[in-house]
Structures are given as C-alpha cells and as structure tokens.
XYZ file of C-alpha atoms in Angstrom:
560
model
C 0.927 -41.830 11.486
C 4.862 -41.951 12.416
C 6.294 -39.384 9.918
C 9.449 -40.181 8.493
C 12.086 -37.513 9.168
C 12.611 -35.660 5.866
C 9.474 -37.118 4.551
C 9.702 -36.211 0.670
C 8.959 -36.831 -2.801
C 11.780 -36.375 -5.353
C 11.441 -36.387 -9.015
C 14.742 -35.527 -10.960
C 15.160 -35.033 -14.584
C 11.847 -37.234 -15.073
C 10.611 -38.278 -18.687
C 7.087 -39.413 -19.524
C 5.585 -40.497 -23.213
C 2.826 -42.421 -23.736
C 3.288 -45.909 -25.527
C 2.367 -44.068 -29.014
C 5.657 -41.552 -28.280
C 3.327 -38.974 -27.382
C 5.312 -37.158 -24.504
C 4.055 -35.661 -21.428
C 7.045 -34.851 -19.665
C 10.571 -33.984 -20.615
C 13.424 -33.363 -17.721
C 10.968 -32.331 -15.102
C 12.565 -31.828 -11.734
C 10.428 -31.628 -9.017
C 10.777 -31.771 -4.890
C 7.821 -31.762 -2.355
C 8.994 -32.480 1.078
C 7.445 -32.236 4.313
C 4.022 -30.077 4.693
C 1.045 -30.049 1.844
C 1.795 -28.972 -1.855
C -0.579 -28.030 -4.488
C -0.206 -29.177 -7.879
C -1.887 -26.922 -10.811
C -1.709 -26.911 -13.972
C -4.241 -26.294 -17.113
C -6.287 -29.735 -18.450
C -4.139 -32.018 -20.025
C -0.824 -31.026 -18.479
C -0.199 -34.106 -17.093
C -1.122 -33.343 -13.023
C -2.749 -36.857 -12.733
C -0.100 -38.594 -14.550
C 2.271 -37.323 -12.971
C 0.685 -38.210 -9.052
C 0.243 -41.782 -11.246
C 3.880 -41.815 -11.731
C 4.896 -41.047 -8.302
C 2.428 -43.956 -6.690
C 4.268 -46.148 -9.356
C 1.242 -46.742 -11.146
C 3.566 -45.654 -14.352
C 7.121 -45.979 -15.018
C 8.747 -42.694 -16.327
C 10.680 -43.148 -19.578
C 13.917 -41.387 -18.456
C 14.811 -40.083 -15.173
C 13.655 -41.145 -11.066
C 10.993 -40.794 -8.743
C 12.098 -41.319 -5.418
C 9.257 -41.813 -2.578
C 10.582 -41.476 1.201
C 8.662 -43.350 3.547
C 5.194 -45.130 3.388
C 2.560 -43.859 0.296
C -0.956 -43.506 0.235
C -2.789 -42.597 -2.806
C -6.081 -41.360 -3.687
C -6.651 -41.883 -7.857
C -9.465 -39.008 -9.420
C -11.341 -42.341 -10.865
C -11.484 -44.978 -8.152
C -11.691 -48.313 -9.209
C -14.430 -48.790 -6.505
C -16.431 -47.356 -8.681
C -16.508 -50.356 -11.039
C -17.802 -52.510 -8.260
C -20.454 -50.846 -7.114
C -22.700 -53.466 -8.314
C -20.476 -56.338 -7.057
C -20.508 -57.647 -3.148
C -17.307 -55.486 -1.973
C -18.115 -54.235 1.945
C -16.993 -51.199 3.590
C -14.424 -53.159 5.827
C -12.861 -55.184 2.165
C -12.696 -51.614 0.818
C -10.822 -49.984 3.750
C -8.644 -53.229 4.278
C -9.691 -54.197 7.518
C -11.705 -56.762 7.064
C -9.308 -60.057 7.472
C -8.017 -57.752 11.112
C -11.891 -57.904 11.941
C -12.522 -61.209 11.267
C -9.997 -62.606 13.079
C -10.226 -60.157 16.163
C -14.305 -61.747 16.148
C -12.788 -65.023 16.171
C -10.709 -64.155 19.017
C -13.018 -62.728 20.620
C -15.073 -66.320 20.020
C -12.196 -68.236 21.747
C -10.547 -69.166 18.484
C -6.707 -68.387 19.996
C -4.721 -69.954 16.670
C -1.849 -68.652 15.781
C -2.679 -67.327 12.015
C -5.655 -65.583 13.762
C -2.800 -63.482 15.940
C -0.485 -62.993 12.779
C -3.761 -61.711 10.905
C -4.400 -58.987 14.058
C -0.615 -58.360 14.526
C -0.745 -55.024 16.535
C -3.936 -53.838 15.139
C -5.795 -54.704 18.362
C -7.278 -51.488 17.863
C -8.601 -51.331 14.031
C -12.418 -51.565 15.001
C -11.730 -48.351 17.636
C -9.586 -46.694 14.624
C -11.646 -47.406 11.533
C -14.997 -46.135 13.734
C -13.088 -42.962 14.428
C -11.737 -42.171 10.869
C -15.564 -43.392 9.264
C -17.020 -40.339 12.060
C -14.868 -37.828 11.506
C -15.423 -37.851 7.691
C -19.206 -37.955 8.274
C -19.641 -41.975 7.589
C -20.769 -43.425 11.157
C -23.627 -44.905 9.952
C -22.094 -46.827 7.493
C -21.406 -50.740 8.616
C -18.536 -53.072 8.203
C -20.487 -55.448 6.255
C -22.978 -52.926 4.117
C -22.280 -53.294 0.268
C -20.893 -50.330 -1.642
C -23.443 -50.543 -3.934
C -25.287 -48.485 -1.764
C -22.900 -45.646 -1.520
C -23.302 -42.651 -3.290
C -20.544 -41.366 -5.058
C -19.440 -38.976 -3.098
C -19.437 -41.250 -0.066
C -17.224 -43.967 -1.816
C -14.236 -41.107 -2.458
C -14.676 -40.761 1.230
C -14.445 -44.650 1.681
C -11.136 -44.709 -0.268
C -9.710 -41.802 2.268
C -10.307 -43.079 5.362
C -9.028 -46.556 3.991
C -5.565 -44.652 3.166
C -5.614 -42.926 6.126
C -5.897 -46.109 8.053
C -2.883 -46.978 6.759
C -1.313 -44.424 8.538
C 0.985 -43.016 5.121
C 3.830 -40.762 5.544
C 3.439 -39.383 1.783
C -0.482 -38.738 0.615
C -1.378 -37.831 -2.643
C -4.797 -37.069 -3.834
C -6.067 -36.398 -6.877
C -9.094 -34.100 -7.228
C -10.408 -35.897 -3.995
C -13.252 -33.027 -3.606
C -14.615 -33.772 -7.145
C -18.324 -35.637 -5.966
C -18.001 -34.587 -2.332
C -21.162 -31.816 -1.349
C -20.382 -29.263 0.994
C -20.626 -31.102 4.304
C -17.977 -34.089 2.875
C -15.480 -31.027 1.658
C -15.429 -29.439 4.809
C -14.511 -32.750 6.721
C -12.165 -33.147 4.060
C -10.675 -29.814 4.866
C -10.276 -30.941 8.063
C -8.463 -33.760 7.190
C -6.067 -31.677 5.363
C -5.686 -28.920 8.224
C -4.173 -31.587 10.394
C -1.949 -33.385 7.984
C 1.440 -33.305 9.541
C 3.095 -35.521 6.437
C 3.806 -34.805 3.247
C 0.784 -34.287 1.067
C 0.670 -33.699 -2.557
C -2.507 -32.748 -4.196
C -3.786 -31.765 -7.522
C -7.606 -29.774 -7.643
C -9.151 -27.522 -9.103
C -10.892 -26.198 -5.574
C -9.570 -23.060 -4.587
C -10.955 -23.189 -0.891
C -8.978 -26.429 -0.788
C -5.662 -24.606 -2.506
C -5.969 -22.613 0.342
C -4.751 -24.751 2.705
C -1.569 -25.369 1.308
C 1.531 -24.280 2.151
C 3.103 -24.184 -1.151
C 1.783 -24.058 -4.436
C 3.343 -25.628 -7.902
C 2.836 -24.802 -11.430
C 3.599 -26.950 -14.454
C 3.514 -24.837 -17.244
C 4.472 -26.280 -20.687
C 6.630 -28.862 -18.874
C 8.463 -26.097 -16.606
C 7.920 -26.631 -12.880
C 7.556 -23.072 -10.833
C 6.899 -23.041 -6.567
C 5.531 -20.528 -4.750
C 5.602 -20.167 -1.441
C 2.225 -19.999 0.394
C -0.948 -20.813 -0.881
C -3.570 -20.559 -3.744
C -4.791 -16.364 -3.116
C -0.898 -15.798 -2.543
C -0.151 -18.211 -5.627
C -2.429 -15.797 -7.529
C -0.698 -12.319 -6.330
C 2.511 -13.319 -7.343
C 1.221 -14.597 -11.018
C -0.764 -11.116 -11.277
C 2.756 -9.171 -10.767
C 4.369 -12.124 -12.739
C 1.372 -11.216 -15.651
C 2.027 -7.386 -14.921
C 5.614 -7.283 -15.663
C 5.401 -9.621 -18.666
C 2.356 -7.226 -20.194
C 5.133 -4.255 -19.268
C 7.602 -6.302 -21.321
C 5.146 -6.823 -24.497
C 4.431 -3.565 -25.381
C 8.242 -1.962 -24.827
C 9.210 -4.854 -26.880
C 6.681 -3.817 -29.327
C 7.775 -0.279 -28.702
C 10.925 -1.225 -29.377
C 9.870 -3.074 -32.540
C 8.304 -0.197 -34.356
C 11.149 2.107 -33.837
C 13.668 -0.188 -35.468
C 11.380 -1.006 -38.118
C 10.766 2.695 -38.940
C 14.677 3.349 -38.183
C 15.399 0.764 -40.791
C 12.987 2.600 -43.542
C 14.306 6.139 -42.892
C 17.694 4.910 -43.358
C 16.611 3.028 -46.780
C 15.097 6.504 -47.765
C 17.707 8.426 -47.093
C 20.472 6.056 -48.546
C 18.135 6.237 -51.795
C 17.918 9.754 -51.569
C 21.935 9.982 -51.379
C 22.206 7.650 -54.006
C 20.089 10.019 -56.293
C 21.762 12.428 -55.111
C 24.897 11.522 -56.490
C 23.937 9.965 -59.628
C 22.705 13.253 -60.886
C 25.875 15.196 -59.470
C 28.428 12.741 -60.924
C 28.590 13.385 -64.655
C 28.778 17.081 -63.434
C 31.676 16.677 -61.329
C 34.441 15.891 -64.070
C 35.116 12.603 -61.986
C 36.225 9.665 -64.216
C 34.316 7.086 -64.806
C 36.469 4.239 -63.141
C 36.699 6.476 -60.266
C 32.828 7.312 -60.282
C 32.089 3.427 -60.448
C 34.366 2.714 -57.396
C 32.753 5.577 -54.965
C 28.991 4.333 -56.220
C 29.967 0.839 -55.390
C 31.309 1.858 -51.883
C 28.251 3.788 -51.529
C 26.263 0.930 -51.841
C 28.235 -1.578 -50.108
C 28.108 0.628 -47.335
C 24.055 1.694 -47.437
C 24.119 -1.997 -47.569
C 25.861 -2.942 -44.340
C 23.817 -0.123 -42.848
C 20.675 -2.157 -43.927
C 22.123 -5.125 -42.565
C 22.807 -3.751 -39.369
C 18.715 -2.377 -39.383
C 18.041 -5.603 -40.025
C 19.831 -7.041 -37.413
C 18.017 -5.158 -34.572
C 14.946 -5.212 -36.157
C 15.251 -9.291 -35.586
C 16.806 -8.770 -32.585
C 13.483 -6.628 -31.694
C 11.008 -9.243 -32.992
C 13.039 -12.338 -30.877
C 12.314 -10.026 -27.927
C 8.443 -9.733 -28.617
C 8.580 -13.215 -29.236
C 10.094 -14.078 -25.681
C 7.963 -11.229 -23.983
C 4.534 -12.919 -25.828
C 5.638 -16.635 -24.732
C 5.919 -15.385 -21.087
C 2.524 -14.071 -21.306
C -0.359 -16.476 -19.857
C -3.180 -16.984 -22.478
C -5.811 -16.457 -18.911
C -6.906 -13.666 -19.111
C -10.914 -13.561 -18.484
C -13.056 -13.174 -20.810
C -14.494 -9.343 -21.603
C -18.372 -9.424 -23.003
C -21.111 -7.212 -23.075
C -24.254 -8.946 -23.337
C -27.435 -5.948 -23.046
C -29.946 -8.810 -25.055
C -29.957 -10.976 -21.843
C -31.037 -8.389 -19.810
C -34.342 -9.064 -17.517
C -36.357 -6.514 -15.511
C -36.107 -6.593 -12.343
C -39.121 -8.743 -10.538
C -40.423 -10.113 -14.072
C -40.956 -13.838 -13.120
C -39.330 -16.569 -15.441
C -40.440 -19.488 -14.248
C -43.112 -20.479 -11.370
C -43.940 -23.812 -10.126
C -46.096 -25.123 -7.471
C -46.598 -27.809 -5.588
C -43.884 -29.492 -7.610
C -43.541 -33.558 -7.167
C -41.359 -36.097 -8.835
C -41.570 -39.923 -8.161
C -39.367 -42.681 -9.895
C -41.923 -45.665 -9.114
C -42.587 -46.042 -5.367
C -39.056 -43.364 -4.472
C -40.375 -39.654 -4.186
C -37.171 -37.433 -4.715
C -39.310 -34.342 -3.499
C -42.756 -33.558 -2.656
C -45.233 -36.245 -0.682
C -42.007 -37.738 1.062
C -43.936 -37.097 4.619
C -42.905 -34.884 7.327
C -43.925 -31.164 7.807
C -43.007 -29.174 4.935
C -41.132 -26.407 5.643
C -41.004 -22.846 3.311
C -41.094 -23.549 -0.338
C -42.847 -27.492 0.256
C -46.797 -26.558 -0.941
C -49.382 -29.487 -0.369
C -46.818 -31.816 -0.179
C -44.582 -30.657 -3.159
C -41.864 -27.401 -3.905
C -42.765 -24.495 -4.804
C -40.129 -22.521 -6.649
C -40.659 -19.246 -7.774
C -37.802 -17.162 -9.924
C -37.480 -13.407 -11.547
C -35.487 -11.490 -12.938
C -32.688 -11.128 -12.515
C -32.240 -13.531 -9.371
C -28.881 -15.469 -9.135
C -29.702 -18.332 -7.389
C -27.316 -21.300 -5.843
C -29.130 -24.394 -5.344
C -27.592 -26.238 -2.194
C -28.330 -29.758 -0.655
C -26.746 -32.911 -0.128
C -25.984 -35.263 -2.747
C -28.763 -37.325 -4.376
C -31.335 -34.978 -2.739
C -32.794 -34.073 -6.092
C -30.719 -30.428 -7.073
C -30.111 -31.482 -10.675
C -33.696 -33.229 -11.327
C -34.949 -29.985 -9.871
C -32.777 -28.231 -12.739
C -34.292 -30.734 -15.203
C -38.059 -29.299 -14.316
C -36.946 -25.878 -14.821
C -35.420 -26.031 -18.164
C -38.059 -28.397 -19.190
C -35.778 -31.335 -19.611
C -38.305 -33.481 -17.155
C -42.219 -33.365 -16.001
C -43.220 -33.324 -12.832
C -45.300 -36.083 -11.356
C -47.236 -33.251 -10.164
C -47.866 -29.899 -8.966
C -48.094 -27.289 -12.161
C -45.843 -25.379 -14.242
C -45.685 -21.813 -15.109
C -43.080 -20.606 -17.517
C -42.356 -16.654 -18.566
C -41.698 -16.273 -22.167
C -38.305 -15.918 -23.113
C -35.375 -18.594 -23.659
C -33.881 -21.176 -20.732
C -30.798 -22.202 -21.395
C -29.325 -25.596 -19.960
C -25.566 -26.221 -18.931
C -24.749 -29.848 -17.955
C -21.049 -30.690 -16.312
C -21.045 -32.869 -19.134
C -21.262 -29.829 -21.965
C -22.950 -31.740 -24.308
C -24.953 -28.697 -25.589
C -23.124 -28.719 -28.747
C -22.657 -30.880 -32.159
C -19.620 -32.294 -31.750
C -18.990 -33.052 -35.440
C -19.528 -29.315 -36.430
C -16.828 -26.789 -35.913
C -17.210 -23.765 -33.820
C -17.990 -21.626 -36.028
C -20.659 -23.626 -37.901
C -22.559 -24.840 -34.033
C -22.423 -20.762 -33.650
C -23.840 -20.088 -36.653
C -26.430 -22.747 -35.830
C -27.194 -21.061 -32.951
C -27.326 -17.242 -34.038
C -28.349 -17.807 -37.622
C -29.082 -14.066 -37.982
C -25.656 -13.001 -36.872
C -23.704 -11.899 -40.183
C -20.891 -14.378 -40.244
C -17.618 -11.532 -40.113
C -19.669 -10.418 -36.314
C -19.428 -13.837 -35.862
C -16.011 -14.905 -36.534
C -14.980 -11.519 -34.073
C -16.858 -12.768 -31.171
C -15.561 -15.838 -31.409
C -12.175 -14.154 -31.097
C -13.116 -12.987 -28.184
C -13.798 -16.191 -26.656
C -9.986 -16.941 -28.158
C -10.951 -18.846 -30.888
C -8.598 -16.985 -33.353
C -7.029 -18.218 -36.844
C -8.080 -21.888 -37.788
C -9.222 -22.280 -33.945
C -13.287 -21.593 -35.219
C -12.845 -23.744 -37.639
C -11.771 -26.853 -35.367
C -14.789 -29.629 -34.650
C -15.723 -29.306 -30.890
C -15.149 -33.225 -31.012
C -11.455 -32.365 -30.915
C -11.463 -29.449 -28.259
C -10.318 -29.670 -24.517
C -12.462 -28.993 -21.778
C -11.561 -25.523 -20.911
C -12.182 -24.635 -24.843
C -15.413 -26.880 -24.858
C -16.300 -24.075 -22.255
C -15.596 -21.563 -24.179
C -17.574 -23.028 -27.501
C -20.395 -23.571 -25.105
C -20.821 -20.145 -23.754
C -20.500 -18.264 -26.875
C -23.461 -20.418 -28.628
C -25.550 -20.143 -25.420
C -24.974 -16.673 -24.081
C -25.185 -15.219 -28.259
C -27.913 -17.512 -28.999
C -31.050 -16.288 -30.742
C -33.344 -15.356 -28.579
C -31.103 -14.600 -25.973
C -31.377 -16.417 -22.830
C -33.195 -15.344 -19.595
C -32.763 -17.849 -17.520
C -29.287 -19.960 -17.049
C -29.653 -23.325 -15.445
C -25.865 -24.801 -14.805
C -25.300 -27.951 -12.848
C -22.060 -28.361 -11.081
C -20.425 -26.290 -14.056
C -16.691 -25.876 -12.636
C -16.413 -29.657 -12.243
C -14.301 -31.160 -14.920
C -12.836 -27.077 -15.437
C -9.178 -26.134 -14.791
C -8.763 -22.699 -12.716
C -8.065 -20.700 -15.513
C -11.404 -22.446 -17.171
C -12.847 -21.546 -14.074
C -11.738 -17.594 -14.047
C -13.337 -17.586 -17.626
C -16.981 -19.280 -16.752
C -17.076 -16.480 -13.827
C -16.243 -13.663 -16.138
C -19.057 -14.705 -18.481
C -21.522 -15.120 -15.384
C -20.467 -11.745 -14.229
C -21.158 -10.393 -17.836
C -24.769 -12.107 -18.030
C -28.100 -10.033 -17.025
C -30.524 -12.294 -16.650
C -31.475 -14.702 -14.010
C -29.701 -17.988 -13.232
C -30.053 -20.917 -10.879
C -26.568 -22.948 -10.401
C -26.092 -26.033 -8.387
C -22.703 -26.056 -6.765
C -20.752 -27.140 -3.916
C -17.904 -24.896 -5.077
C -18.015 -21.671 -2.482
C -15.325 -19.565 -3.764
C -17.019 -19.745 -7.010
C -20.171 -18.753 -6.065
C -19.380 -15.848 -4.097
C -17.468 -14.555 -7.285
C -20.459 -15.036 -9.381
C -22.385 -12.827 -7.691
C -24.915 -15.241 -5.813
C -28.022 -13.169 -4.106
C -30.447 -16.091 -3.046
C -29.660 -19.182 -1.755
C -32.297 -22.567 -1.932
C -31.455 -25.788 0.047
C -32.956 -28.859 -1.065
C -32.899 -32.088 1.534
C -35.449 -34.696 2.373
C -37.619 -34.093 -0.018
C -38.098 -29.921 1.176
C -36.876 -26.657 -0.432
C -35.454 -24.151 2.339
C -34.458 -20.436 1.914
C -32.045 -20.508 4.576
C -30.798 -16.859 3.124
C -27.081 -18.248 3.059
C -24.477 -21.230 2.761
C-alpha cells in the first residue's frame, strides 16, 4: 500500500433522504484523515449508509463527499453471499484471477502481448494473494475452489484480503467481525493493528473499538470525536452523562422554586387585594380614586405574574435542554429472586450425546480419541446451578445445534437426555421469541398471565417502555427495543427460567443494546450457557466455565 499524503475522507454539509423523503442525514460534517476511526452510533442511525455514501454506493441529496486517494470497501452484507451456490472461485472473488491466468500462460510459453497487459506489474500476485489468504487464516483455501464451500465467516474474510490486495489508501468496513469466530477476529485485529492508511469502521465489537485511534458519535444527526479509543470514548461520555445528570436536577431545582415563587406571589397579591377591598370603604377615599389604585394594584400583581411566568418558562426550557442532553443508556436495574437456582442443583444432563444429518456427524462418532466431555463416542454435558457457561469453538462445529439439544429445540441421534425440572428459556440472534403482531404489553401478559396488569405496565417501564411505548406491536420495534421486549417476557415469565440458552445474542445489538443485555445477565440467578465470540462481553457477564466444541469433541479448557 503507497499511502497518499493527507490520506482523508471529507464529508461537508452532507444530506441524505431516502427516495420516499425519509431523511437520514441533514448538514452532517464529518473529517477522518489519516489513522483508524470508529464510527458508532445506535441501530438505525445511518452508520452503514453513511460508509455506503462515502464508497459512492449512494449519492447524498445535498452537500459532498470527498475521497483522497484509492478506496476499498468492505459492505456488512456481501453480495458474495448471493453466489454461494453459483461457480464464483476464490481467485474471481479476490480479482486475481485474469493476473493468474495469464501469468500460467506465460509461464506455458504463451509471450502475447494482451497476456503482459493482463499481468502489468503484478508479477507477484500468486506470492501476494498466498500471503494475505495465510495471514488471515485461509491457506488452505485454492485459487480455483468454489465459494460455495465457504462458511460464512470465511467469505467476509475472502472479501478482505481481496480489498487488501488492492492495496487501498482509504478502507472502510462495515461490521467486518459480524460471522468471524474468535480465531478470524483476532487475525482481523491484526490486520487493523498494522493499518498505516486511513480506515473507517463502523462495529459494534468493543475489543475491535479498541484499536482505534479516534472514536465518532452520530447522535441524532450531530457528529461528536473523541480522541482515543472505545474504553476512553466511554470515560469521557460517563463525565459527559455526569454533568448532564448534574444539570437535570438543578434545572429541576430550579424549576420548583420558580413555580412555588410564582404561587406565593399569587397568594400574597390576593391577600393584598383582600386586604384592601375591606379597608377601602373605611378609608373615606372616593370612589374614582379607589377604582384607579385597585386597578393599578392589579395591573401591577399582574406584571408581577407575568414576570413569574416568565422564569418559570425560562426554568422549564432549561429542563428541557438539560433532559435532551441526557442519553436514554442507561442499563437496565432488575431484581429477579424467582430465577434463583441452588448452587450444584443440576438442570440439565446429557450423555453420550450424538447428532447426525444423514451420513455428516456434527458431534459424537466422528472418530478420533475423545477427549474430556466425548463419552462412547458422543458429549457429555453436564450443567447446575447456577453455572454461567460460554460455549466456544469454531464456526460450523456444532455450538448452536448443541444449544438446540439443551433447550429441547432438537433430539439427539443418540446418547440420553436428562432434564431438571424447572423452565429453559431459548434466545436466538434472530429474537423471534415473541408474537410480532401483539404489542408489548399483550406478549407480556401472555407470558406472565398471573402478573396483575398495573405490576405489569411498571416493569415494563423499567425496561423503558413508557407512555404508548407497551402498547406498540413488536413488529414495529428496532432491534435494541426487540431486546428489551424479549427479556422482560423471558426473564418475568411464569415459571421463571433456570436455565438461559442465548446464541450469539450481541450480534445484530448496538453498544448501548449491548450495555442493557449485560445488565439483565448480571441481574439473572440462574444458570446460563451462551455461545459467543464476543470477549469483552463475556467477561462482563460474569462467565465462570468455559466449553470448547471442535471436531466433533467438547473440551473444558478452563478459559478462552
């Protein structure tokens, strides 16, 4: 890569609506020059489209994006994907394969002149492309394999190194660790470390946020940077959230004491007024002149009720500022005593556990010595309360089918099952748990039928689902307040739940989604087994065993 000097992207004054007027963006202004920059922002911001207007993908509606130097761009959907089942190779994917051709041809004795204009002064792609496939952990793959039999994860890291080959000066990604396990993040991390263009990224993976040297907020179309990265991102909002709470409640302070300024003065103006009326016919005043000093009394209690009224607005527009500069993130604060599980009560046992999809075992009787938790040729998994458990492995190595014999989802081709009493609870990535035509409060109610409906409608305030929120069909929620929905029905369900199953649960969240899911977990007292390749995540959730599933064996390695 030959970085451009003053390698940059520039977006001034830029406008974005969708083609139904629906706007996104309105006069953002936004620089990222040389080094790596974070991009965060809740669900639904506009992160992606923005990185979609920068590769040119979109055209903004008013204002510029200026790109300096060569772009390479890394989309959250690839549209790889779509071909999976088509005859793409590796070497079409990551470009090179016209370069390869022609270098073979060469190399045949074929010295024509379009072969030579083909290789230009990529002499060296085969040496590149081999090193860029190793170091992101794809050596074995071949130039002419099919990507139909890549996993997921593995094609995100086909569409990097085929970027990278083209040696960018600007690189933006776009939730590139999304499908990646935790070998295929840290390589990506790796990648990142020695990045010496301009990167700009948008994720929701903190260990990745940590690498960057600055981070950037959109917030209600308002662009803030902060120098250093993600834990230093979240000091400064901390003191940011610290000062505005300070600036709530003396503006709320403030508020009462104008308010009940503004009624003493109203009582004692009526008490003057009183006063007077009952002194006048007393005081031998004439009437004209009696009439003049009550009207001046009033006009003057009146401009003294004006000027109340005045401050007490002036008050209110300051609670109103102090309130809008106060993040809606904070975590969620339960108490949840029904979930609780004695410690060593088992909750589920299985052994000898074996699943087979025709002639493909995904675990158990897949050969080889089986190491702890493999028992005559299957897993044995035993868990009690109240365990929290991260299930590791690689991906398509059989974590979530494991999940799916747990909760009961899936039978086991063989081995035997033995279940505690008491309620498992199952939380897909996809958070389909819930009817999506009911509202919140009626897929609550649904799920603690017993609960009286005012308890209810509080703890779903809790989970910030105040005024008409409860009453809004899940169909029409975001993701973060899917999340929300989800673990309010689930964690208040009757029975409670003693054992959580959650597979790859922070996937589609946003970071303050994220902060929320963890507070909840924190909260819980039962046992729970989550697959995730998210680290920071799990060490905040409190993880105390640790399974790793590959090949077919489950290993207690007793850490990540």
């Amino acid at each position: 890569m030959s970085v451009v000097a003053d390698t940059a992207v520039v977006c001034s004054n830029l406008s974005f609506s969708w083609p139904d007027d629906t706007p996104v963006f309105q006069g953002l202004s936004l620089t990222a020059g040389a080094g790596r920059t974070g991009l965060v922002a809740p669900n639904g911001a506009g992160k992606s489209t923005l990185l979609r207007l920068v590769a040119g993908e979109l055209r903004p509606t008013g204002g510029s994006v200026t790109v300096t130097g060569l772009l390479g761009y890394l989309p959250q959907f690839l549209p790889l994907a779509d071909h999976r089942t088509d005859t793409l190779t590796v070497a079409e994917v990551l470009g090179v394969a016209p370069a390869i051709r022609a270098l073979r041809a060469v190399e045949a004795g074929d010295a024509s002149e379009e072969n030579f204009t083909t290789i230009g002064n990529d002499w060296d792609v085969e040496e590149r492309t081999h090193a860029e496939l190793d170091r992101l952990g794809l050596g074995a793959l071949t130039f002419d394999q099919s990507l139909r039999t890549l996993s997921g994860g593995q094609i995100v890291s086909v569409g990097l190194v085929a970027q990278l080959l083209r040696r960018p000066d600007v690189l933006l990604l776009d939730e590139p660790t999304n499908n990646l396990d935790l070998a295929a993040r840290r390589r990506l991390y790796d990648v990142v470390d020695a990045w010496a263009g301009c990167l700009l990224l948008v994720s929701h993976d903190r260990a990745l946020l940590d690498r960057m040297d600055r981070i950037v907020e959109l917030d209600h179309g308002d662009v803030r940077s902060y120098g250093g990265n993600f834990t230093a991102y979240e000091e400064a909002v901390q003191l940011r959230q610290a000062a505005a709470e300070r600036e709530v409640r003396g503006a709320e302070q403030e508020l009462r004491r104008e308010k009940r300024d503004r009624q003493q003065a109203r009582e004692r103006a009526a008490r003057r007024a009183g006063n007077a009326a009952r002194k006048l016919p007393d005081a031998g005043i004439p009437k004209i002149v009696a009439g003049g000093l009550k009207r001046r009394a009033q006009e003057s209690a009146g401009r003294a009720q004006e000027a109340h009224t005045e401050r007490v607005g002036q008050a209110q527009a300051r609670l109103d500022r102090a309130e809008e500069a106060l993040r809606d993130d904070r975590p969620i604060v339960l108490d949840l005593p029904a979930t609780r599980v004695p410690a060593g009560r088992t909750v589920f046992a299985g052994e000898g556990l074996q699943v087979r999809y025709g002639e493909t075992a995904v675990f158990g009787d897949v050969g080889g010595e089986g190491g702890s938790g493999v028992h005559g040729g299957g897993v044995d998994l035993t868990i009690r309360g109240p365990e929290r458990i991260a299930l590791t492995g690689p991906n398509g190595s059989g974590k979530s089918t494991l999940l799916r014999l747990v909760g009961g989802q899936a039978k086991p081709s063989g081995g035997r099952i033995r279940a505690a009493d008491g309620r498992v609870a199952y939380l897909s990535q996809r958070l389909d748990l819930l009817d999506l035509d009911r509202t919140v409060a009626q897929n609550l109610a649904a799920s603690a039928p017993e609960m009286p409906p005012s308890e209810r409608m509080h703890l779903l305030a809790r989970f910030r689902f105040r005024a008409g929120g409860a009453d809004r069909p899940v169909g029409a929620l975001s993701g973060g307040e899917r999340l929300r929905a989800t673990l309010a029905c689930v964690l208040f369900g009757e029975p409670a739940p003693h054992l959580l199953l959650l597979d790859e649960p922070t996937n589609n969240l946003d970071l303050v989604s994220i902060g929320q899911l963890e507070a909840a977990l924190n909260a819980y007292q039962g046992a729970f087994v989550v697959v995730s390749h998210d680290e920071r995540f799990l060490a905040r959730i409190g993880v105390n065993r640790w399974l790793h599933l590959e090949q077919g064996v489950l290993s207690e390695p007793g850490g990540a």
